[in-house]
Coordinates of C-alpha atoms in Angstrom, one line a residue:
X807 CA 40.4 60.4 -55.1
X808 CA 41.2 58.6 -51.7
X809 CA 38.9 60.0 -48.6
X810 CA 37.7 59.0 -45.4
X811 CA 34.1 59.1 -45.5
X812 CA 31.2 59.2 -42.5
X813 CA 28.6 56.5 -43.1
X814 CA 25.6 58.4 -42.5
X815 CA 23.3 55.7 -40.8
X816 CA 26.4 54.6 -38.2
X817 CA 28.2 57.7 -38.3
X818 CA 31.0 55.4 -38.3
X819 CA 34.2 56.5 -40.9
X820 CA 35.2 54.4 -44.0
X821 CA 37.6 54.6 -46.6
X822 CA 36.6 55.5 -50.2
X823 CA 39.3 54.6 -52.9
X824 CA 40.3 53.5 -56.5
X825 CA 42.1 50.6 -57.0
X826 CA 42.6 48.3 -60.3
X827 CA 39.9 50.6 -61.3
X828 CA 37.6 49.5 -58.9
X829 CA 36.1 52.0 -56.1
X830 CA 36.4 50.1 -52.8
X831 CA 35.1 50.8 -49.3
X832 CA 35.8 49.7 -46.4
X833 CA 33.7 50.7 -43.5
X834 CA 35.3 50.4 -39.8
X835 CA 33.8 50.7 -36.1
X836 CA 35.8 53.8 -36.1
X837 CA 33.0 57.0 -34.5
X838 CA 33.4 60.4 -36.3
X839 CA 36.3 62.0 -34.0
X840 CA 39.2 63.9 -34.8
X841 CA 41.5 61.2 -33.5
X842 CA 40.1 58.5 -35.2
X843 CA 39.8 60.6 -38.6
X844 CA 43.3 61.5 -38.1
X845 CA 44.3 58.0 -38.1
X846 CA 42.7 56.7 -40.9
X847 CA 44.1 59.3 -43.0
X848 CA 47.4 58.1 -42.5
X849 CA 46.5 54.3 -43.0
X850 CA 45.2 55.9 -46.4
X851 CA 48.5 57.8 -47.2
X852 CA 50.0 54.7 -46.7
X853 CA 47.6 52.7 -48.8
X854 CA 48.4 55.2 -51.7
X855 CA 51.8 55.4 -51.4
X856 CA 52.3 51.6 -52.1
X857 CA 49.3 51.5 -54.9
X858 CA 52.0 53.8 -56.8
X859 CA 54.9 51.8 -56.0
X860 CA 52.9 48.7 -57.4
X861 CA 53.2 47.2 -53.4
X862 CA 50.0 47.4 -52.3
X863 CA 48.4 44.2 -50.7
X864 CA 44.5 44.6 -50.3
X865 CA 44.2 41.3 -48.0
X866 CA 47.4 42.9 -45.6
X867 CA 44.7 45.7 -44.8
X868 CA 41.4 44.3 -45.2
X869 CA 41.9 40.8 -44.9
X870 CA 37.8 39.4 -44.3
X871 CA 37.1 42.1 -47.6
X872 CA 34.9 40.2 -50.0
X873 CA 37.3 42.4 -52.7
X874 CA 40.2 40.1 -51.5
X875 CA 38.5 37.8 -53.8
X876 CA 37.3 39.6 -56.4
X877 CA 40.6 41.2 -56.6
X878 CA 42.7 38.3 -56.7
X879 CA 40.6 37.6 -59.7
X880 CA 41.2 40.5 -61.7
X881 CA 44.6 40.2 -60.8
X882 CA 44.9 36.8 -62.3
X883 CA 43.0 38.0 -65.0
X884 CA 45.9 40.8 -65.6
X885 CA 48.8 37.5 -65.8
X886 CA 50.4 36.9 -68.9
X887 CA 49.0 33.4 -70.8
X888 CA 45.8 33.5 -68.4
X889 CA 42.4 31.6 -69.9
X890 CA 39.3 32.0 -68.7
X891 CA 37.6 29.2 -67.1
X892 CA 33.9 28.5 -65.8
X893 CA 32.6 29.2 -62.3
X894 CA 33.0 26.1 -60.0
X895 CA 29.2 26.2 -59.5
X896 CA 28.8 25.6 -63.6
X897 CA 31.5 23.3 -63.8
X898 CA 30.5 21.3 -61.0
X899 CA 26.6 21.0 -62.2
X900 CA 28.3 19.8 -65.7
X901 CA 30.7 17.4 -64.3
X902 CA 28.0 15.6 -62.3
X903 CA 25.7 15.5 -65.1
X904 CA 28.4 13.4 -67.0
X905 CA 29.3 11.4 -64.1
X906 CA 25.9 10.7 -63.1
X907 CA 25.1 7.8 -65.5
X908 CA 28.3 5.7 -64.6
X909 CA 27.2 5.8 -61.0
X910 CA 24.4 3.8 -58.5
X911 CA 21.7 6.1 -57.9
X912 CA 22.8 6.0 -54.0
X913 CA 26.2 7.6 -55.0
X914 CA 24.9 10.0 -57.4
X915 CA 22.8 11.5 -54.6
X916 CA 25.3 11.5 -52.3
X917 CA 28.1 13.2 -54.4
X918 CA 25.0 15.5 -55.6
X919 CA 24.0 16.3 -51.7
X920 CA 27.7 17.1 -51.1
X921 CA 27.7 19.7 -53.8
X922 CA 24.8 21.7 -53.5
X923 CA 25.1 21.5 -49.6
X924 CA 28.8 22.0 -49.0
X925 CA 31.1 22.3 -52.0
X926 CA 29.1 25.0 -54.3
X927 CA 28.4 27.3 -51.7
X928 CA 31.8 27.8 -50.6
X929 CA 33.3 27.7 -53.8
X930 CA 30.6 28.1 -56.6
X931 CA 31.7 32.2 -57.8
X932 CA 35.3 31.0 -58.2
X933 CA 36.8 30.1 -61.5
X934 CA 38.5 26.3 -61.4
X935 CA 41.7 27.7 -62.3
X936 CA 41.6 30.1 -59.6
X937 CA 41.3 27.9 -56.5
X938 CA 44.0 27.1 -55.0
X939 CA 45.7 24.6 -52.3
X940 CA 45.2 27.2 -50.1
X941 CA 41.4 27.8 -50.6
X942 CA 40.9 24.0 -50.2
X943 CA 42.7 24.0 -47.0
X944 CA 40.9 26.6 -45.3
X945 CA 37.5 25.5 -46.4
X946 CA 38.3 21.7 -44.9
X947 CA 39.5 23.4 -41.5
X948 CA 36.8 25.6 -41.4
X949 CA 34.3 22.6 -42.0
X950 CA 36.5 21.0 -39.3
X951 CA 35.5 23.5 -36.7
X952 CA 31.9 24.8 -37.6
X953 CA 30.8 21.5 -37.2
X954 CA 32.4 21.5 -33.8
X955 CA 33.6 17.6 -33.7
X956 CA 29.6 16.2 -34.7
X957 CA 31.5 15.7 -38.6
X958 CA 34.2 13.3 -38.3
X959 CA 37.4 13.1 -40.1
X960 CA 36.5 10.5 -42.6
X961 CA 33.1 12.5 -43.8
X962 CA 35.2 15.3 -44.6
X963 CA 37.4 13.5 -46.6
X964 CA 34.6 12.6 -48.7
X965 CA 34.1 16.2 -49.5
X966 CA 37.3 16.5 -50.1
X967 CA 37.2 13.3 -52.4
X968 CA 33.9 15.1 -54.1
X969 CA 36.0 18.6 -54.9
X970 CA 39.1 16.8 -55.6
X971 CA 37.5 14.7 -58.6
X972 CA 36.3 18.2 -59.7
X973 CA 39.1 19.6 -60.0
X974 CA 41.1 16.6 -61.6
X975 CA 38.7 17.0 -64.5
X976 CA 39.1 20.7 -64.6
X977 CA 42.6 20.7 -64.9
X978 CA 42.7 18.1 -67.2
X979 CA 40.1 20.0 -69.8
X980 CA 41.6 23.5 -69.2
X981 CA 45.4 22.6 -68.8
X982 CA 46.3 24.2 -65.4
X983 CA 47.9 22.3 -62.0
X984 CA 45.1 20.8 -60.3
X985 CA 45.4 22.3 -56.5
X986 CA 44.6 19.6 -54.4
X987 CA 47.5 17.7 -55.0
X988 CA 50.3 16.8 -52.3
X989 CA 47.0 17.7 -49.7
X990 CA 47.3 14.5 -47.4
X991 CA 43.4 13.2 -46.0
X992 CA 43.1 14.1 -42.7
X993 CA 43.9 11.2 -40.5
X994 CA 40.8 9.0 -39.6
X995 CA 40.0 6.9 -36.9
X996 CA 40.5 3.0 -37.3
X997 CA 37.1 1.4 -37.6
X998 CA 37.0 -1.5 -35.1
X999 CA 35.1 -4.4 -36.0
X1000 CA 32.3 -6.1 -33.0
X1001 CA 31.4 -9.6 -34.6
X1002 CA 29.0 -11.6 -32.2
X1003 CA 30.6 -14.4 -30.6
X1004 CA 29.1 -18.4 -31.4
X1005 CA 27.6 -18.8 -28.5
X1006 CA 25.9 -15.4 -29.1
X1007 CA 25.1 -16.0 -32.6
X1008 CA 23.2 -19.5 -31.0
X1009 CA 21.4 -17.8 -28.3
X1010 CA 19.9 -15.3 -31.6
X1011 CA 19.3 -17.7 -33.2
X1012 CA 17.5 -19.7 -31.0
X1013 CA 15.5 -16.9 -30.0
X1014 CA 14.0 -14.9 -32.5
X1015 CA 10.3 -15.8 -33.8
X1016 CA 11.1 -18.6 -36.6
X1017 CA 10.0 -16.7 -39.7
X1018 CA 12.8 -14.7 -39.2
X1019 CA 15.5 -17.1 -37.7
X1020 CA 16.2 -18.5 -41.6
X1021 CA 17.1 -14.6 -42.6
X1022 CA 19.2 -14.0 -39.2
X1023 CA 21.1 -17.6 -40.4
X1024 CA 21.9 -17.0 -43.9
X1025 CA 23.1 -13.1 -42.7
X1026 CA 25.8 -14.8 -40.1
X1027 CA 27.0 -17.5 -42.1
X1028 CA 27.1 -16.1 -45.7
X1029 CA 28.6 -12.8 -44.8
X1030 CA 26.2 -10.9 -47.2
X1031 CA 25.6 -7.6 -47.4
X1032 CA 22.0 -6.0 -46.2
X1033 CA 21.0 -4.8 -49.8
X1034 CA 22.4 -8.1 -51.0
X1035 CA 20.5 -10.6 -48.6
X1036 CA 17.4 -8.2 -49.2
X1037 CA 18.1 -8.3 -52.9
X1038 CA 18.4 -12.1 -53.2
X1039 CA 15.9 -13.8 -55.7
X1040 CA 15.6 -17.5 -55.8
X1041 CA 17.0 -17.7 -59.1
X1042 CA 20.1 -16.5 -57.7
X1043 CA 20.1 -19.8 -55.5
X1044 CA 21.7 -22.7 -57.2
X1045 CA 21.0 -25.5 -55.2
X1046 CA 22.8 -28.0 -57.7
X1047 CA 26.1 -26.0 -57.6
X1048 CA 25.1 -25.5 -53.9
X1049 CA 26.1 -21.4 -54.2
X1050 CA 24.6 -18.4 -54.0
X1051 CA 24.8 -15.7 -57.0
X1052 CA 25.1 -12.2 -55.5
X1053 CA 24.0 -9.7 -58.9
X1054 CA 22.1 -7.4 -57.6
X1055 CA 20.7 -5.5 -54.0
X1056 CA 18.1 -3.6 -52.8
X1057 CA 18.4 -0.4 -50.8
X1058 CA 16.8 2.7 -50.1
X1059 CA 13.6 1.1 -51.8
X1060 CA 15.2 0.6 -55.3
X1061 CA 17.0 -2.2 -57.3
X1062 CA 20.8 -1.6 -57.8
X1063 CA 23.7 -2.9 -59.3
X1064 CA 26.0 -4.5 -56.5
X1065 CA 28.6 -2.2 -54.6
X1066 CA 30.8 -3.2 -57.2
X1067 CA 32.5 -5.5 -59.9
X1068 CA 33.6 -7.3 -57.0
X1069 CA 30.8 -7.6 -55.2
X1070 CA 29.4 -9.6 -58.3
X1071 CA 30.2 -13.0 -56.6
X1072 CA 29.4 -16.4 -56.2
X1073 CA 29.1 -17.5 -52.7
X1074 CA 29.8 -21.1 -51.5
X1075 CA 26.8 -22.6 -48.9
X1076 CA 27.9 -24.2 -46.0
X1077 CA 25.8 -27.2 -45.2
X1078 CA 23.4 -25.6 -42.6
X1079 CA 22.8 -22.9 -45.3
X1080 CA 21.9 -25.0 -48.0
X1081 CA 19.8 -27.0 -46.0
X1082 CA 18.1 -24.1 -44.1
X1083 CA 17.2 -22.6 -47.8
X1084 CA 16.2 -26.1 -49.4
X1085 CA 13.6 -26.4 -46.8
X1086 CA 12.5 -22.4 -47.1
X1087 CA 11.9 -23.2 -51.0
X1088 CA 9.5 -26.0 -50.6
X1089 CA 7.8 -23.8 -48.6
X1090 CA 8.3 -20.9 -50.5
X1091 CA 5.4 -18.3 -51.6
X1092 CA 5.2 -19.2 -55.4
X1093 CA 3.8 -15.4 -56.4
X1094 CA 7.0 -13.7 -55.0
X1095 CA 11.0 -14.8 -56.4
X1096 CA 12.1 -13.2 -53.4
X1097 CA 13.8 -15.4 -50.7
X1098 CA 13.2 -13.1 -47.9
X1099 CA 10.3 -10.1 -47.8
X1100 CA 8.0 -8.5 -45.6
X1101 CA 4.2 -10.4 -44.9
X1102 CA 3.2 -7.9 -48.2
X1103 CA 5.6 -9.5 -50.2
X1104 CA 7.8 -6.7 -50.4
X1105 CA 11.4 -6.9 -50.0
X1106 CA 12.4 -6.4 -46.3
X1107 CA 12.0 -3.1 -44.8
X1108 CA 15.8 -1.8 -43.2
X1109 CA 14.3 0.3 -40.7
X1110 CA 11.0 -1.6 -39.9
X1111 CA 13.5 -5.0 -39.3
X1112 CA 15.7 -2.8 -36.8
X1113 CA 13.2 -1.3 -34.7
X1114 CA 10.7 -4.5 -34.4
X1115 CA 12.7 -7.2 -34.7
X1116 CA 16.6 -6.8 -34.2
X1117 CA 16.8 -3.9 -31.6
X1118 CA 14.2 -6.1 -29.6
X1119 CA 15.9 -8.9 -29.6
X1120 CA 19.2 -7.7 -28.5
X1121 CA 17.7 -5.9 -25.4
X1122 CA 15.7 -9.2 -24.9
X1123 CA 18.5 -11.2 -24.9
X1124 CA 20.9 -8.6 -23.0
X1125 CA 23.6 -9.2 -25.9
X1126 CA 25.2 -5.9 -26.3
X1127 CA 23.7 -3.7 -29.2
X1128 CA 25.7 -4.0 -32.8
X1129 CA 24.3 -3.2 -36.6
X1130 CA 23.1 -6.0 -38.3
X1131 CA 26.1 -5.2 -40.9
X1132 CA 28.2 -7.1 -37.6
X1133 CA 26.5 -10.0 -39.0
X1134 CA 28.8 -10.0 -42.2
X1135 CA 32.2 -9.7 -39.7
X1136 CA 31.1 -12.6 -37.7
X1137 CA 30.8 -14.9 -40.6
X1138 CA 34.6 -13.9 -41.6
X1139 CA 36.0 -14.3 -38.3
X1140 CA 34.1 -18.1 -38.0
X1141 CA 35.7 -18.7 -41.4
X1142 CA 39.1 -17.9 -39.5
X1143 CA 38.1 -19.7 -37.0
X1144 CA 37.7 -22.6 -39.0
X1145 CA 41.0 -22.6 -40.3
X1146 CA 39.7 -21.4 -43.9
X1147 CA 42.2 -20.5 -46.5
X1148 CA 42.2 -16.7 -46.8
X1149 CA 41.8 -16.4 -50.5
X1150 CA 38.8 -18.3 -49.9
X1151 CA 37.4 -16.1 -47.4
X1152 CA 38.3 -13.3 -49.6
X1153 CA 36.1 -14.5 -52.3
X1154 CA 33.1 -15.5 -50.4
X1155 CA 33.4 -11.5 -48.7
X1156 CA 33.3 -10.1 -52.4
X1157 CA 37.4 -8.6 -51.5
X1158 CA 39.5 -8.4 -54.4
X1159 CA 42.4 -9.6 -52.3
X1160 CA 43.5 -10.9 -48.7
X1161 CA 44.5 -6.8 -47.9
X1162 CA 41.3 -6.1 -46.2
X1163 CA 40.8 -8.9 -44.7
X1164 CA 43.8 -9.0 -42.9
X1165 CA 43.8 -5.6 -42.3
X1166 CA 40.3 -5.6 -40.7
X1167 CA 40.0 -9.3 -38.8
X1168 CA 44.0 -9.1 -38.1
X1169 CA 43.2 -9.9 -34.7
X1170 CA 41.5 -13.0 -35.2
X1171 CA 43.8 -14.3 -37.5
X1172 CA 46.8 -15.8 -34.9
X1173 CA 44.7 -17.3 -31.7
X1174 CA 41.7 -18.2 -33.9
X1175 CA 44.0 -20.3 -36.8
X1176 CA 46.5 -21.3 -33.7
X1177 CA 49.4 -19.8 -35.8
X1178 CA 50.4 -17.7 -32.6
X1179 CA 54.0 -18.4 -32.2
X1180 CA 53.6 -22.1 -31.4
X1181 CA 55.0 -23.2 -34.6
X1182 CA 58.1 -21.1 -33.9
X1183 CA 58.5 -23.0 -30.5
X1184 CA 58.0 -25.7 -31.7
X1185 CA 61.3 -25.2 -34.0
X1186 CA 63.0 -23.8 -31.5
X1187 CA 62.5 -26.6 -29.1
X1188 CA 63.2 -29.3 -31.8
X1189 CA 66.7 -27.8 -32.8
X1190 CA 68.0 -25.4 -29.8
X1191 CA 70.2 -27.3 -27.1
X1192 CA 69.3 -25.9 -23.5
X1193 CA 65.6 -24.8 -25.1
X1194 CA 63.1 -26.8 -22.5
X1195 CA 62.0 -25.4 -19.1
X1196 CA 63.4 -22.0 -20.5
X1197 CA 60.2 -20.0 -20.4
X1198 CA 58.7 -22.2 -23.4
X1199 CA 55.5 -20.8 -24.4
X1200 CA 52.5 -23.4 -23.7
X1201 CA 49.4 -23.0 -25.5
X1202 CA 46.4 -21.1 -24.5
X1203 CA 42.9 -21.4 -24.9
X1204 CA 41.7 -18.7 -27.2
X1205 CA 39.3 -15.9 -25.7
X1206 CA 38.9 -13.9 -28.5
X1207 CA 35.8 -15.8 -29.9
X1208 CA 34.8 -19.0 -28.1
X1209 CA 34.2 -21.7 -30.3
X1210 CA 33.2 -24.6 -28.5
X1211 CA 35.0 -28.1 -28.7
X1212 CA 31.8 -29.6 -30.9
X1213 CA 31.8 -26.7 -33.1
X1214 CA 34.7 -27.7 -35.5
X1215 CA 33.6 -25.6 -38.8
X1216 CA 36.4 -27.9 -40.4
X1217 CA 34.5 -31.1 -39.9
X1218 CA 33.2 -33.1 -42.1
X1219 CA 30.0 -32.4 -43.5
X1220 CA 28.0 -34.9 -42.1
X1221 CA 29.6 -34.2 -38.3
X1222 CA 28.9 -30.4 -39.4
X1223 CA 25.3 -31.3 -40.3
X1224 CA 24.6 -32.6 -36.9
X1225 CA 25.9 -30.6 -34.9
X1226 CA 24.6 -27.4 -36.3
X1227 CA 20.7 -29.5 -36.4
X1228 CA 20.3 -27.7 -32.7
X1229 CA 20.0 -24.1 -35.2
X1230 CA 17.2 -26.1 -37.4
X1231 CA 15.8 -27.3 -34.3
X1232 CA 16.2 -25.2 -31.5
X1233 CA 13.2 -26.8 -29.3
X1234 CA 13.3 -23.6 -27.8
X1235 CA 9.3 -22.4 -27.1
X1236 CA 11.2 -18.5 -26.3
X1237 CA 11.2 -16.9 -30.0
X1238 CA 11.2 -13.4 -30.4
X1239 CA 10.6 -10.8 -33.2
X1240 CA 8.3 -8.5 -34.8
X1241 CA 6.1 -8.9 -37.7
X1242 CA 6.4 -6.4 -40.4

């Protein structure tokens, strides 16, 4: 039978009722007075009258009840054609325990980090079949604003990502309507690229203490990765094909296949690489088949490399701080700068197609290639009567990356070899750089 009840700790008043053969209370703020008793009493009335008409609503009343929940399960239970599923919390664990093998070891602890730190708390005592669109988009906009702007758009997507790959597989075993879908990704910001500028990338290079300059020099003109350069064995280096075999990386202290399939790749050596690692192999350590590593022969250390030698050097040289991963975009946007054919590009990045590339250096592309409109001109004044002294557009020197007039990356490869011998011979007594 329905009553309103006096907590006896609080003195506060509750309500004490059956419903779907449950008892449920709900305890208010409400003191022990005739008023306030008098009101709840009706609030009940009401609550019976529409448990008999089959109306009632427990969220309309009590909508922060933990028995919403519950409920809403028993509820579902109660449909016609329902089948029981698992928790989310065993589902997930199984999932990722099937998953795991297929992934790197980096992205099997992150997807396993955004489970048991995010995703299973918040939905673990939930059957798969019972979440719904709705649950999904309260928990991302509640992640949204707990974290108070510090998690941006793009890291909750991944969560999102996480769940939504969950789910896809629960639906698909347990033939229900996954929830997530027609749920757009919230909108990120566009990631802005900072490559370092020639004359920057000379003045580095110039600069830093010489047992490192040969690592800083392979990183800008190669585009590699970190774990790929840090990775690189010298049986990767085929000096007779003059390329360099990208199969495996090294990060986070462990050996690892490459980002992926397309990362497997075999990249072309410019002329001042090849020589620059032709001379590091006669020289080479013969106990370690690593190209680049620490004084213990180790491959090099990510963290120790930032905070002794490249953060240094960058203050040193009062050249604006960027992540050594910058490295990578200033070799594309030289290779644009050069004129290179984009396909090309694409395959010495490890891109699957042009789409990234001109989605991320689109900027460079028309200045840097001098396909800026000119050409049009050009047509315009060859075949339009009354065309000249019209406001013809005159060609401008590029400032989006300076590349001096002896720095033709087209040339030939003996003019390329001499110019870039100021790199392999800098004569320049100011190197900088830490030892690790």
């Amino acid at each position: 039978m329905a009553k309103i009840r006096v907590k006896s700790n609080t003195g506060n008043l509750y309500f004490d009722f059956q419903y779907c053969k449950n008892r449920c209370r709900e305890y208010t703020s409400l003191p022990d007075t005739k008023a306030n008793r008098k009101k709840l009493e009706m609030i009940m009335e009401r609550i019976q009258a529409e448990i008999t008409l089959g109306a009632f609503q427990y969220g309309k009343y009590f909508p922060n009840s933990p028995m919403v929940q519950k409920l809403a399960e028993i509820e579902a239970r109660q449909r016609p054609g329902y089948r029981e599923t698992p928790l989310f919390k065993d589902f997930a664990k199984e999932w990722f325990s099937e998953m795991e093998p297929t992934w790197r070891k980096s992205t099997a602890e992150t997807y396993w980090r955004y489970l048991k730190s995010r995703l299973i708390p918040h939905f673990g005592k939930m059957e798969v079949s019972q979440i719904t669109k709705s649950d999904i988009l309260k928990y991302r906009s509640n992640v949204a604003k707990q974290s108070d702007g510090k998690l941006k758009p793009k890291t909750i997507n991944k969560f999102i990502k996480c769940l939504n790959m969950i789910m896809n597989e629960a639906a698909d075993r347990f033939n229900f309507t996954p929830p997530h879908l027609n749920i757009k990704p919230l909108k990120e910001e566009k990631v802005h690229i900072d490559p370092f500028s020639i004359q920057e990338v000379n003045l580095i290079l110039a600069s830093v203490r010489p047992d490192w300059r040969d690592y800083l020099l392979v990183r800008f003109f190669t585009g590699m990765r970190t774990g790929e350069i840090d990775g690189l064995k010298w049986e990767n280096v085929d000096f007779e094909r003059r390329e360099i075999l990208v199969r495996e990386t090294f990060s986070m202290g462990r050996w690892e296949y490459t980002k992926n399939d397309g990362s497997q790749r075999e990249i072309e050596m410019s002329t001042l690489v090849f020589n620059c690692l032709k001379d590091r192999y006669k020289n080479r350590n013969k106990e370690s088949d690593l190209v680049f590593y620490a004084n213990n022969g180790s491959p090099v250390h990510t963290p120790n490399f930032l905070r002794r030698v490249w953060t240094p050097l960058l203050a040193y040289l009062k050249i604006k701080y960027r992540k050594p991963y910058q490295t990578r975009h200033t070799a594309a946007t030289l290779w644009l700068a050069a004129g290179e054919n984009p396909n090309w590009i694409a395959k010495q990045m490890g891109h699957s197609t042009t789409t990234m590339l001109f989605s991320v250096y689109a900027r460079y592309v028309p200045n840097l290639t001098r396909k800026d409109g000119s050409a049009m001109e050009r047509l315009l004044a060859s075949n339009i009567d009354g065309f000249h002294g019209q406001g013809k557009k005159e060609d401008t020197e590029d400032t989006t990356i300076t590349v001096s007039d002896e720095v033709d990356l087209n040339q030939a490869e003996a003019e390329e070899s001499a110019f870039w011998d100021q790199f392999l011979n800098p004569g320049n007594p100011s190197h900088f750089g830490g030892t690790l």
